[in-house]
Coordinates of C-alpha atoms in Angstrom, one line a residue:
M1 CA -6.8 -15.0 16.8
A2 CA -4.0 -12.7 17.9
Q3 CA -1.4 -15.5 17.8
P4 CA -1.2 -15.9 14.0
A5 CA -0.9 -12.2 13.5
Q6 CA 1.8 -12.0 16.2
R7 CA 3.7 -14.8 14.4
N8 CA 3.3 -12.9 11.1
L9 CA 4.7 -9.8 12.6
G10 CA 7.6 -11.7 13.9
R11 CA 8.3 -13.2 10.5
L12 CA 7.9 -9.7 9.0
S13 CA 10.5 -8.5 11.4
E14 CA 12.9 -11.2 10.2
I15 CA 12.2 -10.2 6.6
A16 CA 13.0 -6.6 7.6
Q17 CA 16.4 -7.7 9.0
V18 CA 17.2 -9.4 5.7
A19 CA 16.2 -6.2 3.8
V20 CA 18.5 -4.1 6.0
R21 CA 21.3 -6.6 5.4
H22 CA 20.8 -6.1 1.7
G23 CA 21.0 -2.4 1.9
F24 CA 17.4 -1.3 2.3
G25 CA 17.7 0.2 5.8
Y26 CA 17.3 3.7 4.4
W27 CA 13.8 2.7 3.3
F28 CA 12.7 1.9 6.9
D29 CA 14.3 5.1 8.2
T30 CA 12.6 7.2 5.5
H31 CA 9.1 5.8 6.2
R32 CA 9.6 5.7 10.0
L33 CA 9.1 1.9 10.3
T34 CA 12.0 1.3 12.8
D35 CA 9.6 1.1 15.7
L36 CA 8.1 -2.0 14.1
F37 CA 11.3 -3.4 12.7
P38 CA 14.3 -2.5 14.9
R39 CA 17.6 -3.1 13.2
R40 CA 19.9 -6.0 14.3
G41 CA 23.2 -7.1 12.8
P42 CA 25.3 -5.7 9.9
R43 CA 23.8 -3.8 7.0
V44 CA 24.7 -2.4 3.6
E45 CA 23.9 1.2 2.6
L46 CA 22.5 1.8 -0.9
D47 CA 20.8 5.2 -0.5
G48 CA 18.3 3.9 -3.1
Q49 CA 20.6 4.2 -6.1
P50 CA 19.1 2.7 -9.3
S51 CA 22.4 1.1 -10.2
Q52 CA 22.3 -1.0 -7.0
R53 CA 18.7 -1.4 -5.7
G54 CA 17.4 -3.8 -8.4
A55 CA 20.3 -6.3 -8.0
H56 CA 20.1 -6.1 -4.2
L57 CA 16.3 -6.6 -4.2
R58 CA 16.7 -9.7 -6.4
E59 CA 19.3 -11.1 -4.1
M60 CA 17.1 -10.4 -1.1
L61 CA 14.1 -12.2 -2.6
D62 CA 16.3 -15.1 -3.5
E63 CA 17.4 -15.4 0.2
L64 CA 13.8 -15.1 1.5
G65 CA 12.7 -18.2 -0.4
P66 CA 10.5 -19.6 -3.2
T67 CA 7.3 -17.8 -2.5
F68 CA 9.1 -14.5 -2.5
V69 CA 10.9 -15.4 -5.7
K70 CA 7.5 -16.0 -7.3
F71 CA 6.2 -12.7 -5.9
G72 CA 9.2 -11.0 -7.4
Q73 CA 8.4 -12.7 -10.7
L74 CA 4.9 -11.2 -10.5
L75 CA 6.4 -7.7 -9.8
S76 CA 8.6 -8.1 -12.8
T77 CA 5.4 -7.9 -14.9
R78 CA 4.2 -4.7 -13.2
P79 CA 5.8 -1.6 -14.7
D80 CA 3.0 0.4 -13.2
V81 CA 4.4 -0.5 -9.7
L82 CA 8.2 -0.6 -10.1
P83 CA 10.7 1.4 -12.1
P84 CA 12.3 -0.2 -15.2
D85 CA 15.8 -0.7 -13.5
I86 CA 14.2 -2.9 -10.8
I87 CA 12.0 -4.8 -13.3
A88 CA 15.0 -5.6 -15.5
E89 CA 16.7 -7.2 -12.5
L90 CA 13.7 -9.1 -11.2
R91 CA 13.4 -10.8 -14.6
G92 CA 16.5 -12.7 -13.6
L93 CA 14.8 -14.4 -10.7
Q94 CA 14.8 -18.2 -11.1
D95 CA 12.3 -20.5 -9.3
D96 CA 15.0 -23.1 -8.5
V97 CA 15.1 -24.9 -5.1
R98 CA 16.3 -28.1 -3.5
P99 CA 14.4 -31.2 -4.6
F100 CA 12.3 -33.2 -2.2
P101 CA 12.9 -36.9 -1.6
L102 CA 11.5 -39.7 -3.7
A103 CA 9.4 -41.0 -0.7
D104 CA 7.3 -37.8 -0.9
V105 CA 7.0 -38.1 -4.7
E106 CA 5.7 -41.7 -4.3
Q107 CA 3.2 -40.6 -1.7
V108 CA 1.7 -37.8 -3.8
V109 CA 1.6 -40.0 -7.0
E110 CA -0.2 -42.8 -5.1
E111 CA -2.7 -40.3 -3.4
E112 CA -3.5 -38.7 -6.8
L113 CA -3.5 -41.6 -9.2
G114 CA -4.5 -44.4 -6.9
L115 CA -1.5 -46.7 -7.9
T116 CA 2.1 -46.9 -6.9
I117 CA 4.9 -45.7 -9.2
P118 CA 6.0 -49.3 -10.2
Q119 CA 2.4 -50.0 -11.2
L120 CA 2.1 -46.9 -13.3
F121 CA 5.6 -46.7 -14.9
T122 CA 8.1 -49.2 -16.1
E123 CA 10.9 -46.7 -15.4
F124 CA 11.0 -43.7 -13.1
E125 CA 14.2 -41.8 -12.5
E126 CA 14.7 -41.0 -8.8
R127 CA 16.7 -37.8 -9.5
P128 CA 14.5 -34.9 -10.8
V129 CA 15.5 -33.1 -13.9
A130 CA 14.2 -29.8 -12.5
A131 CA 12.9 -28.6 -9.1
A132 CA 10.8 -25.5 -8.2
S133 CA 8.9 -24.2 -5.3
I134 CA 5.7 -25.9 -6.1
G135 CA 6.9 -29.1 -7.7
Q136 CA 9.6 -31.0 -9.5
V137 CA 9.9 -33.0 -12.8
H138 CA 11.0 -36.6 -13.2
R139 CA 11.7 -38.5 -16.3
A140 CA 9.7 -41.8 -16.6
T141 CA 8.6 -44.4 -19.1
L142 CA 5.0 -45.6 -19.6
P143 CA 4.1 -49.3 -20.1
N144 CA 3.8 -48.7 -23.8
G145 CA 7.4 -47.5 -23.9
R146 CA 6.6 -43.8 -24.3
R147 CA 9.0 -41.5 -22.5
V148 CA 7.2 -38.8 -20.4
A149 CA 7.9 -36.0 -18.0
V150 CA 6.1 -36.3 -14.7
K151 CA 5.6 -33.1 -12.7
V152 CA 4.8 -33.8 -9.0
Q153 CA 3.7 -31.2 -6.5
R154 CA 5.5 -30.8 -3.1
P155 CA 3.4 -32.3 -0.3
G156 CA 3.4 -29.2 1.9
A157 CA 3.3 -26.6 -1.0
P158 CA -0.4 -25.4 -0.5
R159 CA 0.1 -25.0 3.3
Q160 CA 3.3 -23.0 2.9
I161 CA 1.9 -20.9 0.1
E162 CA -1.2 -20.0 2.2
A163 CA 1.0 -19.0 5.1
D164 CA 3.1 -16.8 2.9
I165 CA 0.0 -15.2 1.3
A166 CA -1.3 -14.4 4.8
L167 CA 2.1 -12.8 5.5
L168 CA 1.9 -10.7 2.3
Y169 CA -1.5 -9.5 3.3
Q170 CA -0.2 -8.4 6.6
A171 CA 2.7 -6.5 4.9
A172 CA 0.1 -4.9 2.5
R173 CA -1.9 -3.7 5.5
L174 CA 1.1 -2.2 7.2
A175 CA 2.2 -0.5 3.9
K176 CA -1.3 1.1 3.5
E177 CA -1.3 2.3 7.1
R178 CA 2.3 3.5 7.5
V179 CA 3.9 4.2 4.1
R180 CA 2.4 7.2 2.3
A181 CA 4.8 6.9 -0.6
L182 CA 3.0 3.7 -1.7
D183 CA -0.5 5.3 -1.8
F184 CA -0.5 5.1 -5.6
I185 CA -0.3 1.3 -5.3
D186 CA -3.2 -0.8 -4.2
A187 CA -1.0 -3.2 -2.2
H188 CA -4.0 -5.4 -1.2
Q189 CA -5.1 -5.8 -4.8
L190 CA -1.5 -6.7 -5.8
V191 CA -1.4 -9.5 -3.2
D192 CA -4.9 -10.6 -4.4
E193 CA -3.4 -10.9 -7.9
F194 CA -0.5 -12.9 -6.7
A195 CA -2.7 -15.2 -4.5
R196 CA -5.0 -15.9 -7.5
Q197 CA -2.1 -16.6 -9.8
I198 CA -0.2 -18.9 -7.4
R199 CA -3.3 -20.8 -6.4
Q200 CA -4.0 -21.5 -10.0
E201 CA -0.5 -22.9 -10.3
L202 CA -1.4 -25.4 -7.5
D203 CA -3.9 -27.1 -9.8
Y204 CA -1.9 -28.8 -12.5
R205 CA -5.1 -29.5 -14.5
L206 CA -5.2 -25.9 -15.6
E207 CA -1.6 -26.1 -16.9
A208 CA -2.6 -29.4 -18.6
R209 CA -5.5 -27.6 -20.4
N210 CA -3.1 -24.8 -21.5
A211 CA -0.6 -27.4 -22.8
D212 CA -3.5 -29.1 -24.7
A213 CA -4.5 -25.8 -26.4
F214 CA -0.9 -25.1 -27.5
H215 CA -0.6 -28.7 -28.7
R216 CA -3.7 -28.3 -30.9
N217 CA -2.6 -24.9 -32.2
F218 CA 0.8 -26.2 -33.3
A219 CA -0.2 -29.6 -34.5
G220 CA 1.6 -30.4 -37.7
H221 CA 3.9 -27.4 -37.4
P222 CA 7.3 -28.3 -38.9
H223 CA 9.4 -26.3 -36.5
V224 CA 7.5 -26.2 -33.2
R225 CA 6.7 -29.1 -30.9
V226 CA 4.4 -29.0 -27.8
P227 CA 4.2 -32.1 -25.6
R228 CA 1.0 -34.0 -25.5
V229 CA -0.9 -34.4 -22.2
F230 CA -1.5 -37.9 -20.8
W231 CA -4.8 -37.2 -19.0
S232 CA -5.1 -40.7 -17.4
Y233 CA -1.8 -39.9 -15.6
T234 CA -2.8 -36.3 -14.8
R235 CA -4.5 -34.9 -11.7
S236 CA -4.4 -31.7 -9.7
R237 CA -1.0 -32.5 -8.1
V238 CA 0.5 -34.7 -10.9
L239 CA 1.0 -33.7 -14.5
T240 CA 2.3 -36.1 -17.2
L241 CA 3.5 -34.8 -20.6
D242 CA 5.5 -36.1 -23.5
W243 CA 9.2 -36.0 -22.9
L244 CA 11.0 -33.6 -25.3
D245 CA 14.6 -34.5 -25.7
G246 CA 16.6 -31.3 -26.3
V247 CA 18.9 -28.6 -25.0
Q248 CA 17.6 -25.6 -23.1
V249 CA 18.3 -22.3 -24.9
A250 CA 19.9 -21.2 -21.6
D251 CA 22.5 -23.9 -22.0
I252 CA 23.6 -23.0 -25.6
H253 CA 27.2 -22.0 -25.8
P254 CA 28.0 -19.4 -28.5
D255 CA 31.3 -21.2 -29.3
E256 CA 29.4 -24.4 -30.3
W257 CA 26.9 -22.7 -32.6
S258 CA 27.7 -20.6 -35.6
V259 CA 26.4 -17.1 -36.0
E260 CA 23.9 -18.1 -38.7
E261 CA 22.5 -21.0 -36.5
R262 CA 22.0 -18.7 -33.5
R263 CA 20.4 -16.0 -35.8
D264 CA 18.0 -18.6 -37.2
L265 CA 17.1 -19.9 -33.8
A266 CA 16.4 -16.4 -32.5
H267 CA 14.1 -15.7 -35.5
L268 CA 12.4 -19.0 -35.1
M269 CA 11.6 -18.3 -31.4
A270 CA 10.3 -14.8 -32.3
E271 CA 8.2 -16.1 -35.2
T272 CA 6.7 -18.8 -32.9
W273 CA 5.5 -16.1 -30.4
M274 CA 4.3 -13.8 -33.1
T275 CA 2.2 -16.7 -34.4
M276 CA 0.7 -17.2 -30.9
I277 CA 0.0 -13.5 -30.4
F278 CA -1.3 -12.4 -33.8
R279 CA -2.9 -15.6 -35.2
H280 CA -3.9 -17.7 -32.2
G281 CA -4.6 -15.0 -29.6
F282 CA -3.2 -17.4 -27.0
F283 CA 0.4 -17.1 -26.0
H284 CA 3.0 -18.5 -23.7
G285 CA 3.6 -15.9 -21.0
D286 CA 7.1 -16.8 -20.0
P287 CA 9.5 -17.3 -23.0
H288 CA 12.4 -17.8 -20.6
P289 CA 15.5 -19.6 -22.1
A290 CA 14.8 -22.5 -19.6
N291 CA 11.3 -23.0 -21.1
I292 CA 12.4 -23.3 -24.7
L293 CA 14.2 -26.5 -25.9
V294 CA 16.3 -26.8 -29.0
L295 CA 15.5 -30.1 -30.8
G296 CA 18.2 -31.1 -33.2
R297 CA 20.4 -28.3 -34.6
G298 CA 18.1 -25.3 -34.3
D299 CA 15.5 -26.0 -37.0
Q300 CA 12.9 -27.2 -34.4
I301 CA 12.1 -25.9 -30.9
G302 CA 10.0 -27.4 -28.1
L303 CA 8.0 -25.5 -25.4
V304 CA 7.5 -26.4 -21.8
D305 CA 6.0 -24.9 -18.6
F306 CA 2.5 -23.7 -19.5
G307 CA 1.5 -22.2 -16.1
A308 CA 1.5 -18.5 -17.3
V309 CA -0.5 -17.9 -20.5
G310 CA -2.1 -14.8 -22.0
K311 CA -5.3 -14.6 -24.0
L312 CA -6.2 -11.9 -26.6
T313 CA -9.8 -11.8 -27.8
D314 CA -10.8 -11.0 -31.3
D315 CA -12.0 -7.6 -30.0
D316 CA -8.5 -7.0 -28.5
L317 CA -6.8 -7.7 -31.8
T318 CA -9.2 -5.4 -33.6
K319 CA -8.5 -2.6 -31.1
L320 CA -4.7 -3.2 -31.4
T321 CA -5.1 -3.0 -35.2
R322 CA -6.8 0.4 -34.9
M323 CA -4.0 1.6 -32.7
F324 CA -1.4 0.5 -35.3
I325 CA -3.3 2.4 -38.0
D326 CA -3.4 5.6 -35.9
A327 CA 0.3 5.2 -35.1
A328 CA 1.2 4.7 -38.8
A329 CA -0.9 7.7 -39.8
E330 CA 0.8 9.9 -37.2
N331 CA -2.5 10.4 -35.4
V332 CA -0.8 10.7 -32.0
E333 CA -3.8 12.6 -30.5
A334 CA -6.0 9.4 -30.9
L335 CA -3.5 7.1 -29.1
P336 CA -4.8 7.9 -25.5
K337 CA -8.3 6.9 -26.6
R338 CA -7.0 3.8 -28.4
L339 CA -5.1 2.8 -25.2
A340 CA -8.2 3.5 -23.1
D341 CA -10.2 1.2 -25.4
L342 CA -7.7 -1.5 -24.6
G343 CA -8.3 -1.0 -20.9
V344 CA -5.3 1.2 -20.1
R345 CA -6.3 3.6 -17.2
Y346 CA -4.5 6.9 -16.3
P347 CA -5.4 9.9 -14.2
K348 CA -7.8 12.1 -16.2
E349 CA -6.2 15.3 -14.8
R350 CA -2.9 14.2 -16.3
E351 CA -4.3 13.5 -19.8
E352 CA -2.5 16.4 -21.4
E353 CA 0.8 15.3 -19.8
F354 CA 0.2 11.8 -21.0
L355 CA -0.4 12.9 -24.5
A356 CA 2.7 15.1 -24.5
E357 CA 4.8 12.1 -23.3
L358 CA 3.4 9.9 -26.0
R359 CA 4.0 12.5 -28.6
E360 CA 7.6 13.0 -27.6
M361 CA 8.3 9.2 -27.5
Y362 CA 6.5 8.7 -30.9
Y363 CA 8.5 11.4 -32.7
R364 CA 11.7 10.2 -31.2
Y365 CA 11.4 7.0 -33.2
Y366 CA 9.1 7.9 -36.1
G367 CA 10.9 7.7 -39.5
A368 CA 13.7 5.5 -38.2
S369 CA 14.2 2.1 -39.7
L370 CA 13.7 -0.9 -37.5
A371 CA 17.4 -1.8 -37.7
E372 CA 18.2 1.6 -36.1
I373 CA 15.8 1.0 -33.2
D374 CA 16.8 -0.9 -30.0
P375 CA 13.7 -2.7 -29.0
L376 CA 14.8 -3.2 -25.4
Q377 CA 15.4 0.5 -25.1
V378 CA 11.9 1.2 -26.5
I379 CA 10.4 -1.3 -24.0
R380 CA 12.4 0.3 -21.1
E381 CA 11.1 3.7 -22.1
V382 CA 7.5 2.4 -22.3
F383 CA 7.9 0.9 -18.8
Q384 CA 9.3 4.2 -17.5
L385 CA 6.3 6.0 -18.9
I386 CA 3.9 3.5 -17.3
Y387 CA 5.6 3.9 -13.9
S388 CA 5.9 7.7 -14.0
M389 CA 2.2 8.2 -15.1
N390 CA 0.9 5.5 -12.7
L391 CA -0.9 3.8 -15.7
Q392 CA -3.0 0.8 -15.0
L393 CA -2.8 -2.0 -17.6
P394 CA -5.0 -5.0 -17.9
A395 CA -3.2 -8.2 -16.8
R396 CA -3.2 -9.7 -20.3
F397 CA -1.2 -6.8 -21.7
L398 CA 1.2 -6.8 -18.8
L399 CA 1.9 -10.4 -19.6
L400 CA 2.2 -9.5 -23.3
D401 CA 4.8 -6.8 -22.5
R402 CA 6.7 -9.2 -20.4
A403 CA 6.7 -11.9 -23.1
I404 CA 7.9 -9.5 -25.8
A405 CA 10.6 -8.0 -23.6
T406 CA 11.8 -11.4 -22.5
L407 CA 11.8 -12.6 -26.1
G408 CA 13.8 -9.6 -27.2
S409 CA 16.4 -10.1 -24.4
V410 CA 16.8 -13.9 -25.1
G411 CA 17.1 -13.2 -28.9
I412 CA 19.8 -10.6 -28.3
D413 CA 21.7 -13.0 -26.0
L414 CA 21.7 -15.5 -28.9
Y415 CA 22.4 -13.0 -31.7
P416 CA 23.5 -9.5 -30.9
D417 CA 21.9 -7.9 -34.0
F418 CA 18.5 -9.5 -33.4
N419 CA 15.5 -7.1 -33.5
V420 CA 12.2 -8.5 -32.4
F421 CA 10.3 -5.6 -34.1
E422 CA 11.6 -6.7 -37.5
V423 CA 10.2 -10.2 -36.9
A424 CA 6.9 -8.8 -35.7
R425 CA 6.4 -6.4 -38.7
P426 CA 5.1 -8.9 -41.2
Y427 CA 2.7 -10.4 -38.6
A428 CA 1.4 -6.9 -37.8
R429 CA 0.9 -6.1 -41.5
S430 CA -0.9 -9.4 -42.0
L431 CA -3.1 -8.6 -39.0
L432 CA -4.0 -5.2 -40.6
L433 CA -4.9 -6.8 -43.9
D434 CA -6.9 -9.5 -42.3
R435 CA -8.8 -7.2 -40.0
F436 CA -9.9 -4.9 -42.8
G437 CA -10.2 -7.4 -45.6
P438 CA -13.6 -7.7 -47.4
R439 CA -14.5 -11.0 -45.8
R440 CA -13.7 -9.8 -42.3
M441 CA -15.6 -6.6 -42.8
A442 CA -18.6 -8.5 -44.1
S443 CA -18.5 -10.8 -41.1
R444 CA -18.2 -7.8 -38.7
A445 CA -21.1 -6.1 -40.5
R446 CA -23.3 -9.2 -40.0
K447 CA -22.4 -9.4 -36.3
E448 CA -23.1 -5.7 -35.8
S449 CA -26.4 -5.9 -37.6
F450 CA -27.4 -8.9 -35.5
R451 CA -26.4 -7.0 -32.3
L452 CA -28.3 -3.9 -33.3
G453 CA -31.4 -6.0 -34.2
Q454 CA -31.3 -7.6 -30.8
M455 CA -31.0 -4.1 -29.2
A456 CA -34.0 -2.9 -31.2
L457 CA -36.1 -5.9 -30.1
E458 CA -35.2 -5.3 -26.5
L459 CA -35.8 -1.6 -26.5
P460 CA -39.7 -1.7 -25.9
Y461 CA -39.2 -4.0 -22.9
Q462 CA -36.4 -1.9 -21.4
L463 CA -38.6 1.2 -21.8
H464 CA -41.5 -0.6 -20.1
D465 CA -39.3 -1.7 -17.2
T466 CA -37.9 1.9 -16.8
L467 CA -41.5 3.4 -16.7
E468 CA -42.5 0.8 -14.1
Q469 CA -39.5 1.7 -11.9
V470 CA -40.4 5.4 -12.2
R471 CA -44.0 4.7 -11.3
D472 CA -43.0 2.6 -8.2
G473 CA -40.5 5.2 -7.1
Q474 CA -37.5 3.0 -7.6
I475 CA -35.6 5.6 -9.7
E476 CA -34.2 8.7 -8.0
V477 CA -33.2 11.7 -10.0
G478 CA -30.6 13.9 -8.6
F479 CA -29.8 17.5 -9.8
V480 CA -26.3 19.0 -9.5
H481 CA -26.4 22.8 -9.6
K482 CA -23.5 24.6 -11.1
G483 CA -22.7 28.3 -11.1
L484 CA -25.2 29.1 -8.2
D485 CA -22.7 29.7 -5.5
D486 CA -22.2 33.4 -6.4
L487 CA -26.0 33.9 -6.6
L488 CA -26.5 32.3 -3.2
N489 CA -23.7 34.5 -1.7
R490 CA -25.4 37.6 -3.0
L491 CA -28.8 36.5 -1.7
D492 CA -27.2 35.9 1.7
V493 CA -25.9 39.5 1.7
V494 CA -29.3 40.9 0.6
F495 CA -31.1 39.1 3.4
N496 CA -28.6 40.1 6.0
R497 CA -29.0 43.8 5.0
L498 CA -32.8 43.4 5.0
V499 CA -32.7 42.0 8.5
I500 CA -30.5 44.9 9.7
A501 CA -32.8 47.4 8.0
M502 CA -35.8 45.9 9.8
I503 CA -33.9 46.0 13.1
V504 CA -33.1 49.7 12.5
A505 CA -36.7 50.5 11.5
G506 CA -38.0 48.6 14.5
G507 CA -35.5 50.3 16.8
L508 CA -36.5 53.8 15.6
I509 CA -40.2 53.1 15.9
G510 CA -39.9 51.5 19.3
S511 CA -37.7 54.3 20.6
S512 CA -40.1 56.9 19.3
L513 CA -43.1 55.3 21.1
I514 CA -41.1 55.0 24.3
G515 CA -40.2 58.7 24.1
I516 CA -43.8 59.7 23.5
F517 CA -45.6 57.6 26.1
A518 CA -43.0 57.1 28.8
K519 CA -43.5 59.9 31.5
A520 CA -41.6 58.3 34.4
G521 CA -38.0 57.1 34.6
P522 CA -34.7 58.8 34.1
Q523 CA -34.5 61.4 31.3
V524 CA -31.7 63.2 29.4
L525 CA -32.6 66.7 28.0
G526 CA -36.3 65.8 28.5
I527 CA -36.0 62.5 26.6
N528 CA -36.4 59.1 28.2
I529 CA -33.0 57.5 28.5
I530 CA -34.2 54.1 27.0
S531 CA -35.6 56.0 24.1
A532 CA -32.3 57.9 23.6
L533 CA -30.3 54.6 23.7
G534 CA -32.6 53.0 21.2
F535 CA -32.2 56.0 18.8
A536 CA -28.4 55.9 19.2
L537 CA -28.1 52.1 18.5
S538 CA -30.5 52.3 15.6
G539 CA -28.6 55.2 14.2
L540 CA -25.3 53.4 14.4
L541 CA -26.7 50.3 12.7
G542 CA -28.3 52.5 10.0
M543 CA -25.0 54.2 9.4
W544 CA -23.1 50.8 9.2
L545 CA -25.7 49.5 6.8
L546 CA -25.4 52.7 4.6
W547 CA -21.6 52.4 4.6
G548 CA -21.7 48.8 3.5
V549 CA -24.1 49.7 0.6
V550 CA -21.8 52.6 -0.4
R551 CA -18.7 50.4 -0.4
S552 CA -20.4 47.7 -2.5
G553 CA -21.0 50.4 -5.2
R554 CA -24.6 49.4 -5.5
L555 CA -27.0 52.2 -4.4

């Protein structure tokens, strides 16, 4: 059992050397980790400057390999863990690695689909069009002539990922034991989240179901295409989708597109995501320019890569609407509660500070037109608040933040005057009208009436169960006394004085009896010496007790 842990520690030491080489040696010095990870080789000094650390961290994760790139991508969605300057850099991480050979592709396809590639496809291009850490995509043709994209998983991907996850758990344990500066982060929970996310990506059937949902939602849409899933050619390690023939937004050159075309494309992308968020409640979590294809001359886009998706329930949208209403009505004091309703958690002892920060940020932008507001600056400020206050956000809202921030950044790259808030405004207004329209209010009233009716029916049974638990002694009632400490202290003083008074009285009585009845033994001035000593001690104790009572001011 010690051998894997020893190998992990050796690998962690190698990672530490890479970190030192990229300028993070100061971090190991600061947190006294040099006994575990001694330095070897050259290093760069950063001194933790925000202007450098994000770029160097991104370069370090790139060098460490695909799993660490994916972990960096997860961290880019966690403004509660990392400051905004680092998050901005980590968003540039690309999961792009060397492709694996066709022989491995053929092996996986045959194991999953039960037939060879020539039996399944009339054409299958040997050179992949894209390669990532988990799999790669090949262009192929079905027997019916349909052009498809076939995504095939790397043969050793699960084993490598599990080894890297074990390594990350080891690092999380060391961080908890040795790095006090990271106490505000639950490192184990962070690795849990990453492990859950990347293990889901290993099952291509989940991505296929996501693609199917987007395909249904945008069926018949004139400007958005989502590839159809071919389920008979899809398994846990093979995913087959319609081929979308287009140009990645990342490959668009400003010189080849007019300003108007780029503006329309940016607005079309933003409108597509606003439709997903506000109308479908199911959105693509990574609107990266490589995941959006331009079909034709910008009047139609195609979406690919459906591994990261976010879901907003009807209740989420209702709570978001209430928050919008409070913000529009300048009811800033209600915003912490609205955020808490959405699942945002913050330290209760810092509630006043949180409200003050929200109020300051709100009034900084209130009254300004959307054209005057830089959305990326707003998002950066929100991320800075999340980080400084150690806020905990539900995963779906972290993904929503990331999607909107990425969308805003991609839109500005296409068209410098693009403002994602201007595109979102009509959708938010439509959401407000829809949530508080007569039909929706009547529907909500029916649902609430039904729920209250169910609660009323269940109440007698719940009361009966509670009384039975009380009868059987299964319910324990605990009392917390408040304000009794002072009373207990006073009672303690009273009892101490009473005990001393009893000792004084007993000493006086005992000494008197000894003086009366003791005829033998040493005497002083005709009084038995023991009796004299008893009188003296009792007198001293009595004087001490009297002095204590006088000093307390209570006679």
